[in-house]
CSV table of C-alpha atoms in Angstrom, one decimal:
chain,number,residue,atom,x,y,z
V,293,MET,CA,39.0,-79.4,-93.8
V,294,LEU,CA,36.8,-76.6,-92.6
V,295,SER,CA,34.7,-78.9,-90.5
V,296,THR,CA,37.9,-80.2,-88.8
V,297,LEU,CA,39.0,-76.6,-88.1
V,298,ILE,CA,35.6,-75.7,-86.7
V,299,ARG,CA,35.5,-78.8,-84.5
V,300,LEU,CA,38.9,-78.0,-83.0
V,301,ALA,CA,38.3,-74.2,-82.8
V,302,LEU,CA,34.8,-73.9,-81.6
V,303,PRO,CA,35.3,-75.0,-78.0
V,304,THR,CA,38.2,-72.6,-77.7
V,305,VAL,CA,36.3,-69.8,-79.4
V,306,ILE,CA,33.2,-70.1,-77.2
V,307,VAL,CA,35.2,-70.2,-74.0
V,308,LEU,CA,37.6,-67.4,-74.9
V,309,PHE,CA,34.5,-65.4,-76.0
V,310,MET,CA,33.1,-66.0,-72.5
V,311,THR,CA,36.4,-65.0,-71.0
V,312,THR,CA,36.3,-61.7,-72.9
V,313,VAL,CA,32.7,-61.3,-71.9
V,314,LEU,CA,34.0,-61.6,-68.3
V,315,SER,CA,36.5,-58.8,-69.1
V,316,VAL,CA,33.7,-56.7,-70.6
V,317,ALA,CA,31.5,-57.4,-67.6
V,318,GLU,CA,34.3,-56.3,-65.3
V,319,THR,CA,34.5,-53.1,-67.3
V,320,TYR,CA,30.8,-52.6,-66.8
V,321,PHE,CA,31.0,-53.1,-63.0
V,322,VAL,CA,34.1,-50.9,-62.8
V,323,SER,CA,32.3,-48.2,-64.8
V,324,GLY,CA,29.9,-47.9,-61.8
V,325,LEU,CA,32.8,-46.6,-59.8
V,326,GLY,CA,33.3,-43.5,-62.0
V,327,MET,CA,35.4,-42.2,-64.9
V,328,GLU,CA,38.6,-42.4,-62.9
V,329,ALA,CA,38.2,-46.1,-62.3
V,330,ILE,CA,37.4,-46.7,-66.0
V,331,ALA,CA,40.5,-44.7,-67.0
V,332,GLY,CA,42.6,-46.6,-64.4
V,333,ALA,CA,41.5,-50.0,-65.7
V,334,SER,CA,42.1,-48.8,-69.3
V,335,LEU,CA,45.7,-48.0,-68.4
V,336,VAL,CA,46.3,-51.5,-67.2
V,337,VAL,CA,44.5,-53.3,-70.1
V,338,PRO,CA,47.3,-52.9,-72.6
V,339,VAL,CA,49.8,-54.5,-70.1
V,340,MET,CA,47.4,-57.3,-69.3
V,341,MET,CA,46.9,-57.9,-73.0
V,342,LEU,CA,50.6,-58.0,-73.4
V,343,MET,CA,50.9,-60.8,-70.9
V,344,SER,CA,48.0,-62.6,-72.5
V,345,MET,CA,49.4,-62.3,-76.0
V,346,VAL,CA,52.9,-63.3,-75.0
V,347,SER,CA,51.7,-66.3,-73.0
V,348,ASN,CA,48.9,-67.5,-75.3
V,349,GLY,CA,49.8,-66.3,-78.8
V,350,GLY,CA,53.6,-66.1,-78.2
V,351,ILE,CA,55.2,-68.7,-76.1
V,352,GLY,CA,52.0,-70.7,-76.1
V,353,GLY,CA,52.1,-70.9,-79.9
V,354,GLY,CA,55.6,-72.3,-79.6
V,355,VAL,CA,54.4,-74.9,-77.1
V,356,SER,CA,51.4,-76.0,-79.3
V,357,SER,CA,53.6,-76.1,-82.4
V,358,ALA,CA,56.4,-78.2,-80.8
V,359,ILE,CA,53.9,-80.7,-79.2
V,360,ALA,CA,51.8,-81.0,-82.4
V,361,ARG,CA,54.9,-81.8,-84.5
V,362,ALA,CA,56.1,-84.4,-81.9
V,363,ARG,CA,52.7,-86.1,-81.8
V,364,GLY,CA,52.4,-85.9,-85.6
V,365,ALA,CA,55.7,-87.8,-85.9
V,366,GLY,CA,54.5,-90.4,-83.2
V,367,ARG,CA,57.0,-89.2,-80.5
V,368,GLN,CA,54.7,-89.3,-77.5
V,369,GLN,CA,57.4,-89.3,-74.8
V,370,GLU,CA,59.0,-86.2,-76.4
V,371,ALA,CA,55.6,-84.5,-76.3
V,372,GLU,CA,55.2,-85.2,-72.6
V,373,SER,CA,58.7,-84.0,-71.9
V,374,LEU,CA,57.9,-80.8,-73.8
V,375,ALA,CA,54.8,-80.4,-71.5
V,376,TRP,CA,57.1,-80.5,-68.4
V,377,HIS,CA,59.4,-77.9,-69.9
V,378,THR,CA,56.3,-75.8,-70.4
V,379,VAL,CA,55.8,-75.7,-66.7
V,380,VAL,CA,59.3,-74.5,-66.0
V,381,ILE,CA,59.0,-71.7,-68.7
V,382,GLY,CA,55.6,-70.6,-67.2
V,383,VAL,CA,57.0,-70.2,-63.7
V,384,VAL,CA,60.1,-68.3,-64.8
V,385,ALA,CA,58.1,-66.0,-67.2
V,386,GLY,CA,55.4,-65.4,-64.7
V,387,GLY,CA,57.9,-64.4,-62.0
V,388,LEU,CA,59.6,-62.0,-64.4
V,389,PHE,CA,56.3,-60.3,-65.1
V,390,THR,CA,55.5,-60.0,-61.4
V,391,VAL,CA,58.8,-58.4,-60.6
V,392,ALA,CA,58.7,-56.1,-63.6
V,393,MET,CA,55.2,-54.7,-62.9
V,394,LEU,CA,55.6,-54.4,-59.2
V,395,LEU,CA,58.7,-52.3,-59.7
V,396,GLY,CA,57.9,-50.4,-62.9
V,397,GLY,CA,54.1,-50.3,-63.0
V,398,PRO,CA,53.6,-46.9,-61.4
V,399,ALA,CA,56.1,-45.2,-63.7
V,400,LEU,CA,54.6,-46.9,-66.8
V,401,TYR,CA,51.0,-45.8,-66.0
V,402,ARG,CA,52.2,-42.3,-65.3
V,403,GLY,CA,53.9,-42.2,-68.6
V,404,LEU,CA,50.7,-43.4,-70.3
V,405,GLY,CA,48.9,-40.3,-69.0
V,406,GLY,CA,47.7,-41.5,-65.7
V,407,SER,CA,47.5,-39.0,-62.9
V,408,GLY,CA,45.7,-38.4,-59.6
V,409,ARG,CA,43.0,-40.8,-58.7
V,410,SER,CA,43.1,-42.6,-62.1
V,411,LEU,CA,46.8,-43.4,-61.6
V,412,ASP,CA,46.1,-44.6,-58.0
V,413,GLN,CA,43.4,-46.9,-59.4
V,414,ALA,CA,45.6,-48.3,-62.1
V,415,VAL,CA,48.5,-49.1,-59.7
V,416,LEU,CA,46.1,-50.8,-57.2
V,417,TYR,CA,44.5,-52.9,-60.0
V,418,SER,CA,47.9,-53.8,-61.6
V,419,THR,CA,49.6,-54.8,-58.3
V,420,ILE,CA,46.9,-57.4,-57.5
V,421,LEU,CA,46.7,-58.7,-61.1
V,422,PHE,CA,50.4,-59.2,-61.7
V,423,ALA,CA,51.0,-60.6,-58.2
V,424,GLY,CA,49.2,-63.6,-59.7
V,425,ALA,CA,51.3,-63.8,-62.9
V,426,ILE,CA,52.9,-67.2,-62.2
V,427,PRO,CA,49.6,-69.2,-62.0
V,428,PHE,CA,48.3,-67.2,-65.0
V,429,TRP,CA,51.4,-68.1,-67.2
V,430,THR,CA,51.5,-71.7,-66.1
V,431,LEU,CA,47.8,-72.2,-66.8
V,432,MET,CA,48.0,-70.6,-70.2
V,433,LEU,CA,51.0,-72.7,-71.3
V,434,LEU,CA,49.6,-76.0,-70.1
V,435,GLN,CA,46.4,-75.3,-71.9
V,436,ALA,CA,48.4,-74.6,-75.0
V,437,ALA,CA,50.2,-77.9,-74.5
V,438,LEU,CA,46.8,-79.7,-74.4
V,439,ARG,CA,45.6,-77.9,-77.5
V,440,GLY,CA,48.8,-78.9,-79.3
V,441,ALA,CA,48.0,-82.5,-78.5
V,442,GLY,CA,44.6,-82.1,-80.0
V,443,ASN,CA,42.7,-81.9,-76.7
V,444,VAL,CA,40.5,-78.8,-76.9
V,445,LYS,CA,37.8,-80.1,-74.6
V,446,ILE,CA,39.5,-79.9,-71.2
V,447,PRO,CA,41.0,-76.4,-71.7
V,448,ALA,CA,37.6,-75.3,-72.8
V,449,LEU,CA,35.8,-76.8,-69.9
V,450,VAL,CA,38.3,-75.4,-67.4
V,451,MET,CA,38.2,-71.9,-68.8
V,452,LEU,CA,34.4,-72.0,-68.9
V,453,GLY,CA,34.3,-72.9,-65.2
V,454,GLY,CA,36.7,-70.1,-64.5
V,455,VAL,CA,34.5,-67.6,-66.4
V,456,ALA,CA,31.4,-68.7,-64.6
V,457,ALA,CA,33.3,-68.3,-61.3
V,458,GLY,CA,34.6,-64.9,-62.3
V,459,LEU,CA,31.1,-63.6,-63.4
V,460,VAL,CA,30.0,-64.3,-59.8
V,461,LEU,CA,33.1,-63.4,-57.9
V,462,SER,CA,33.9,-60.2,-59.7
V,463,PRO,CA,30.8,-58.2,-58.9
V,464,VAL,CA,30.7,-59.7,-55.4
V,465,LEU,CA,34.2,-58.3,-54.6
V,466,ILE,CA,33.9,-55.1,-56.7
V,467,MET,CA,30.5,-54.0,-55.4
V,468,GLY,CA,30.6,-55.7,-52.0
V,469,TRP,CA,27.6,-57.9,-52.6
V,470,LEU,CA,26.5,-60.9,-50.4
V,471,GLY,CA,28.2,-59.4,-47.3
V,472,ALA,CA,31.7,-59.2,-48.9
V,473,PRO,CA,33.8,-56.1,-48.4
V,474,ARG,CA,33.4,-53.5,-51.2
V,475,MET,CA,36.9,-53.6,-52.8
V,476,GLY,CA,36.2,-51.5,-55.9
V,477,ILE,CA,38.7,-52.0,-58.7
V,478,ALA,CA,40.9,-54.2,-56.5
V,479,GLY,CA,38.1,-56.7,-56.4
V,480,ALA,CA,38.3,-57.2,-60.2
V,481,GLY,CA,42.0,-58.0,-59.9
V,482,LEU,CA,41.6,-60.4,-57.0
V,483,ALA,CA,38.8,-62.2,-58.7
V,484,GLN,CA,40.9,-62.9,-61.7
V,485,VAL,CA,43.8,-64.2,-59.6
V,486,LEU,CA,41.7,-66.6,-57.6
V,487,CYS,CA,40.0,-68.0,-60.7
V,488,ASN,CA,43.3,-68.6,-62.3
V,489,ILE,CA,44.7,-70.4,-59.3
V,490,GLY,CA,41.6,-72.7,-59.2
V,491,ALA,CA,41.7,-73.4,-62.9
V,492,LEU,CA,45.5,-74.3,-62.7
V,493,ALA,CA,44.9,-76.7,-59.9
V,494,ILE,CA,42.2,-78.5,-62.0
V,495,VAL,CA,44.4,-78.7,-65.2
V,496,VAL,CA,47.4,-80.0,-63.2
V,497,ARG,CA,45.3,-82.7,-61.6
V,498,TYR,CA,43.9,-83.8,-64.9
V,499,MET,CA,47.3,-83.9,-66.7
V,500,ARG,CA,48.7,-86.0,-63.8
V,501,SER,CA,45.8,-88.5,-64.2
V,502,GLY,CA,45.6,-91.5,-66.5
V,503,ALA,CA,42.7,-89.8,-68.4
V,504,SER,CA,45.0,-87.3,-70.1
V,505,THR,CA,46.5,-88.2,-73.5
V,506,LEU,CA,49.4,-85.8,-72.6
V,507,ARG,CA,50.7,-86.7,-69.1
V,508,LEU,CA,52.4,-84.2,-66.9
V,509,ARG,CA,55.3,-85.7,-65.1
V,510,LEU,CA,58.9,-85.0,-64.3
V,511,TYR,CA,61.5,-85.2,-67.1
V,512,PRO,CA,65.2,-84.2,-67.1
V,513,LEU,CA,65.5,-80.7,-68.4
V,514,ARG,CA,67.0,-80.7,-71.9
V,515,ARG,CA,68.2,-77.7,-73.9
V,516,ALA,CA,66.8,-79.2,-77.1
V,517,HIS,CA,63.3,-79.2,-75.7
V,518,PHE,CA,63.6,-75.6,-74.5
V,519,SER,CA,64.8,-74.7,-77.9
V,520,ALA,CA,61.9,-76.5,-79.6
V,521,ILE,CA,59.5,-74.3,-77.7
V,522,LEU,CA,61.4,-71.1,-77.5
V,523,GLY,CA,62.8,-71.2,-81.0
V,524,ILE,CA,59.4,-70.2,-82.3
V,525,GLY,CA,57.9,-69.0,-78.9
V,526,LEU,CA,60.4,-66.2,-78.3
V,527,MET,CA,60.1,-64.8,-81.8
V,528,SER,CA,56.3,-65.0,-81.5
V,529,ALA,CA,56.5,-63.4,-78.1
V,530,ILE,CA,58.3,-60.4,-79.6
V,531,ASN,CA,55.5,-60.3,-82.1
V,532,ALA,CA,53.0,-60.3,-79.3
V,533,ILE,CA,54.9,-57.6,-77.4
V,534,MET,CA,54.9,-55.3,-80.5
V,535,ALA,CA,51.1,-55.9,-80.8
V,536,ALA,CA,50.5,-55.0,-77.2
V,537,LEU,CA,52.9,-52.0,-77.3
V,538,SER,CA,51.0,-50.7,-80.3
V,539,ILE,CA,47.9,-50.7,-78.1
V,540,THR,CA,49.9,-49.0,-75.4
V,541,ALA,CA,51.1,-46.4,-77.8
V,542,LEU,CA,47.5,-45.5,-78.7
V,543,THR,CA,46.6,-45.4,-75.1
V,544,ALA,CA,49.4,-42.9,-74.5
V,545,ALA,CA,48.1,-40.9,-77.5
V,546,ALA,CA,44.6,-40.8,-75.9
V,547,GLY,CA,46.2,-39.9,-72.6
V,548,ALA,CA,47.7,-36.8,-74.2
V,549,VAL,CA,44.2,-35.7,-75.0
V,550,GLY,CA,42.6,-36.3,-71.6
V,551,VAL,CA,40.9,-38.8,-69.3
V,552,ALA,CA,37.8,-39.0,-71.3
V,553,ALA,CA,39.8,-39.9,-74.4
V,554,ILE,CA,41.5,-42.7,-72.5
V,555,ALA,CA,38.1,-44.0,-71.4
V,556,GLY,CA,36.6,-43.7,-74.9
V,557,TYR,CA,39.5,-45.5,-76.6
V,558,GLY,CA,39.6,-48.1,-73.9
V,559,ILE,CA,35.9,-49.0,-74.3
V,560,ALA,CA,36.1,-49.0,-78.1
V,561,SER,CA,39.2,-51.2,-78.2
V,562,ARG,CA,37.5,-53.7,-75.8
V,563,LEU,CA,35.5,-54.7,-78.9
V,564,ASP,CA,38.8,-55.7,-80.5
V,565,MET,CA,39.4,-58.0,-77.6
V,566,LEU,CA,35.9,-59.4,-78.1
V,567,LEU,CA,36.9,-60.6,-81.6
V,568,VAL,CA,40.3,-62.0,-80.5
V,569,PRO,CA,38.6,-65.3,-79.3
V,570,VAL,CA,37.4,-66.0,-82.8
V,571,MET,CA,40.8,-65.3,-84.3
V,572,PHE,CA,42.7,-67.0,-81.6
V,573,GLY,CA,40.5,-70.1,-81.4
V,574,PHE,CA,40.8,-70.8,-85.1
V,575,GLY,CA,44.4,-69.7,-85.1
V,576,THR,CA,45.3,-72.3,-82.4
V,577,ALA,CA,43.4,-75.0,-84.3
V,578,ALA,CA,45.4,-74.0,-87.4
V,579,ILE,CA,48.6,-74.4,-85.4
V,580,THR,CA,47.7,-77.9,-84.4
V,581,LEU,CA,46.5,-79.0,-87.8
V,582,VAL,CA,49.4,-77.4,-89.7
V,583,GLY,CA,52.0,-78.7,-87.2
V,584,THR,CA,50.6,-82.2,-87.3
V,585,SER,CA,50.4,-82.2,-91.1
V,586,LEU,CA,54.0,-81.1,-91.4
V,587,GLY,CA,55.1,-83.5,-88.8
V,588,ALA,CA,53.6,-86.2,-91.0
V,589,GLY,CA,55.2,-84.7,-94.1
V,590,ASP,CA,52.0,-83.5,-95.8
V,591,VAL,CA,53.0,-79.9,-96.8
V,592,ALA,CA,50.2,-79.5,-99.3
V,593,ARG,CA,47.5,-80.2,-96.8
V,594,ALA,CA,49.1,-77.8,-94.3
V,595,ARG,CA,49.0,-74.9,-96.7
V,596,ARG,CA,45.4,-75.7,-97.7
V,597,ILE,CA,44.4,-75.6,-94.0
V,598,ALA,CA,46.0,-72.2,-93.7
V,599,ILE,CA,44.1,-70.8,-96.7
V,600,VAL,CA,40.7,-72.2,-95.7
V,601,ASN,CA,41.2,-70.8,-92.2
V,602,VAL,CA,42.1,-67.3,-93.3
V,603,VAL,CA,39.2,-67.0,-95.7
V,604,PHE,CA,36.6,-68.3,-93.1
V,605,VAL,CA,37.8,-66.2,-90.2
V,606,ALA,CA,38.1,-63.0,-92.2
V,607,ALA,CA,34.5,-63.4,-93.4
V,608,VAL,CA,33.1,-63.9,-89.9
V,609,VAL,CA,35.1,-61.1,-88.3
V,610,GLY,CA,34.6,-58.7,-91.3
V,611,VAL,CA,30.8,-58.8,-90.9
V,612,ILE,CA,31.0,-57.8,-87.3
V,613,GLY,CA,33.4,-55.0,-88.1
V,614,LEU,CA,31.1,-53.5,-90.7
V,615,VAL,CA,28.1,-53.6,-88.4
V,616,VAL,CA,29.8,-51.8,-85.5
V,617,SER,CA,31.4,-49.3,-87.8
V,618,MET,CA,28.0,-48.2,-88.9
V,619,PHE,CA,26.3,-48.4,-85.5
V,620,PRO,CA,29.0,-47.8,-82.9
V,621,GLN,CA,26.4,-46.9,-80.3
V,622,LEU,CA,25.4,-50.5,-80.1
V,623,TRP,CA,28.7,-51.2,-78.4
V,624,LEU,CA,29.6,-47.9,-76.7
V,625,GLY,CA,26.2,-47.3,-75.2
V,626,LEU,CA,26.6,-50.4,-73.0
V,627,PHE,CA,29.2,-48.6,-70.9
V,628,THR,CA,28.7,-44.9,-70.8
V,629,SER,CA,26.5,-42.0,-71.8
V,630,ASP,CA,29.2,-39.3,-71.5
V,631,ALA,CA,29.3,-37.4,-74.8
V,632,THR,CA,33.0,-36.9,-74.9
V,633,VAL,CA,33.8,-40.5,-74.2
V,634,LEU,CA,31.2,-41.6,-76.8
V,635,ALA,CA,32.7,-39.3,-79.5
V,636,VAL,CA,36.2,-40.7,-79.1
V,637,GLY,CA,35.0,-44.3,-79.1
V,638,ALA,CA,32.8,-43.7,-82.2
V,639,GLN,CA,35.7,-42.2,-84.1
V,640,TYR,CA,37.8,-45.3,-83.5
V,641,LEU,CA,35.1,-47.7,-84.6
V,642,HIS,CA,34.1,-45.7,-87.7
V,643,ILE,CA,37.7,-45.7,-88.9
V,644,VAL,CA,39.2,-49.0,-87.7
V,645,ALA,CA,36.3,-51.5,-87.5
V,646,PRO,CA,35.8,-51.7,-91.3
V,647,PHE,CA,39.3,-53.3,-91.4
V,648,TYR,CA,38.6,-56.1,-88.9
V,649,ALA,CA,38.5,-58.6,-91.8
V,650,VAL,CA,42.0,-57.5,-92.9
V,651,THR,CA,43.2,-57.8,-89.3
V,652,ALA,CA,41.9,-61.4,-89.3
V,653,VAL,CA,44.1,-62.2,-92.3
V,654,ILE,CA,47.2,-60.9,-90.3
V,655,PHE,CA,46.2,-63.0,-87.3
V,656,GLU,CA,45.5,-66.2,-89.0
V,657,LEU,CA,48.6,-66.2,-91.2
V,658,TYR,CA,50.7,-65.5,-88.1
V,659,PHE,CA,49.3,-68.6,-86.4
V,660,ALA,CA,49.8,-70.7,-89.6
V,661,GLY,CA,53.4,-69.5,-89.6
V,662,GLN,CA,53.8,-70.7,-86.0
V,663,GLY,CA,52.6,-74.2,-87.0
V,664,ALA,CA,55.0,-74.2,-89.9
V,665,GLN,CA,57.8,-72.6,-87.9
V,666,ARG,CA,58.0,-69.9,-90.6
V,667,ILE,CA,57.3,-66.6,-88.9
V,668,ALA,CA,59.7,-64.1,-90.6
V,669,TRP,CA,57.1,-62.5,-92.7
V,670,PRO,CA,54.4,-62.2,-89.9
V,671,MET,CA,57.2,-60.7,-87.8
V,672,THR,CA,57.9,-58.1,-90.5
V,673,ALA,CA,54.2,-57.3,-90.7
V,674,SER,CA,54.1,-56.7,-86.9
V,675,VAL,CA,57.1,-54.4,-87.0
V,676,VAL,CA,55.3,-52.3,-89.6
V,677,ARG,CA,52.2,-52.1,-87.5
V,678,PHE,CA,54.2,-51.2,-84.5
V,679,ALA,CA,56.1,-48.4,-86.4
V,680,PHE,CA,52.7,-46.9,-87.5
V,681,ALA,CA,51.4,-47.0,-83.9
V,682,LEU,CA,54.6,-45.3,-82.6
V,683,LEU,CA,54.3,-42.6,-85.3
V,684,ALA,CA,50.7,-42.0,-84.4
V,685,MET,CA,51.6,-41.6,-80.7
V,686,VAL,CA,54.5,-39.2,-81.4
V,687,LEU,CA,52.4,-37.1,-83.8
V,688,VAL,CA,49.5,-36.7,-81.3
V,689,ILE,CA,51.7,-36.1,-78.2
V,690,GLN,CA,53.8,-33.5,-80.1
V,691,GLY,CA,50.6,-31.8,-81.3
V,692,TYR,CA,51.1,-32.4,-85.0
V,693,ALA,CA,48.0,-34.6,-85.4
V,694,SER,CA,44.6,-35.3,-83.8
V,695,LEU,CA,43.5,-38.6,-82.3
V,696,THR,CA,41.4,-39.1,-85.4
V,697,THR,CA,44.5,-39.0,-87.5
V,698,ALA,CA,46.1,-41.6,-85.2
V,699,PHE,CA,43.2,-43.9,-85.8
V,700,VAL,CA,43.6,-43.4,-89.6
V,701,LEU,CA,47.2,-44.5,-89.3
V,702,VAL,CA,46.1,-47.6,-87.4
V,703,ALA,CA,43.8,-48.5,-90.3
V,704,ALA,CA,46.5,-47.9,-92.8
V,705,SER,CA,48.9,-50.1,-90.9
V,706,ILE,CA,46.5,-52.9,-91.0
V,707,VAL,CA,46.3,-52.8,-94.8
V,708,VAL,CA,50.1,-52.6,-95.2
V,709,ALA,CA,50.7,-55.4,-92.7
V,710,ALA,CA,48.2,-57.7,-94.3
V,711,THR,CA,49.8,-57.2,-97.7
V,712,ILE,CA,53.2,-58.1,-96.2
V,713,SER,CA,51.7,-61.2,-94.6
V,714,LEU,CA,50.1,-62.4,-97.8
V,715,THR,CA,53.2,-61.8,-99.8
V,716,GLY,CA,55.2,-63.8,-97.3
V,717,PHE,CA,52.8,-66.7,-97.2
V,718,PHE,CA,52.8,-67.2,-101.0
V,719,ARG,CA,56.6,-66.7,-101.3
V,720,THR,CA,57.7,-68.9,-98.4
V,721,ARG,CA,58.3,-72.7,-98.8
V,722,TRP,CA,57.0,-74.9,-96.0
V,723,GLY,CA,58.8,-78.1,-95.2
V,724,GLN,CA,59.2,-80.6,-92.4
């Protein structure tokens, strides 16, 4: 069972890790533009994470779960129809993100503490990034469809190619290498958009070919198929939104302290993003295996898969958390030598990183719940974490607590949410 999970998860883990490395590399290149540029990018990161979480872990989870169940029950035509409905959802959702961020982005970043040049940098970066939301959404959902069908190779190869292109294109556009115009932070956004468009073109061409086990072709739009995806996808999207808003709340708390605090928290929390590929990769593998097992009527195997997955991922992520909590300079020193920025980042890692294993429990039970179409308890856990993050933000902004206290509340919320998730898993019956 573990070997099957690893076989399905490893390509996604490796490529998502490389994608996060690209994000970290962009942070490194942007750091050469000054503290205002780092702060500007840090203001946009929570919103970008929101879009990634909603598309991948939210609606994408609904896509993978619905297609895995259809395939597990032997309904291939239904699975392909679901893939076409995925494209429609991607275009609509991406368009909504574009409109929302073009109209509301400046006010949002100002509310998060951005001002002066850091605000200008955030708005510029955001405008370019979210102008390309439609290809981003469509790409993420089609890759989720392929993973739901058990095809992890093609999404992995496409993403790996996109990362390789981004590692070249980003510094070229940011720094103006090879005769390209020096675009600064705008170059980071443009590089991401161009890579997403290229990757989407490759995925669509593959899924239209005979080589794909999940063909992309026109089907009549059916309410039942939208419901199969969005019934779990929308609830999961709300879960993802609360997770991203929790990060946004902490960014706002850091913004109340100062630009250096935003930069310090932004750099430290990027490590959280570096661990997401492991949790997401194994989580999506769990969705496929749990959904397929339940589609075939094997409830006991589905629950065993969920347990094995939780234990393994928590062990891997927990070791990393313990190391960086004891030696935060190993991570923070890659990006800055500013004493104030380092102090904030070290505080976060000292307090929160020891609980990374517990965070993995929350993540993996959430993905297992998606595969089983049982997400009420994971949703409850997310509400609790969100409430803690809002409390931390209010206390810091109102002057009742320090940023260190906010980080302690984050750690406490992880423990409480994990307890809720575990309780729900053992109390909830799974069935077809």
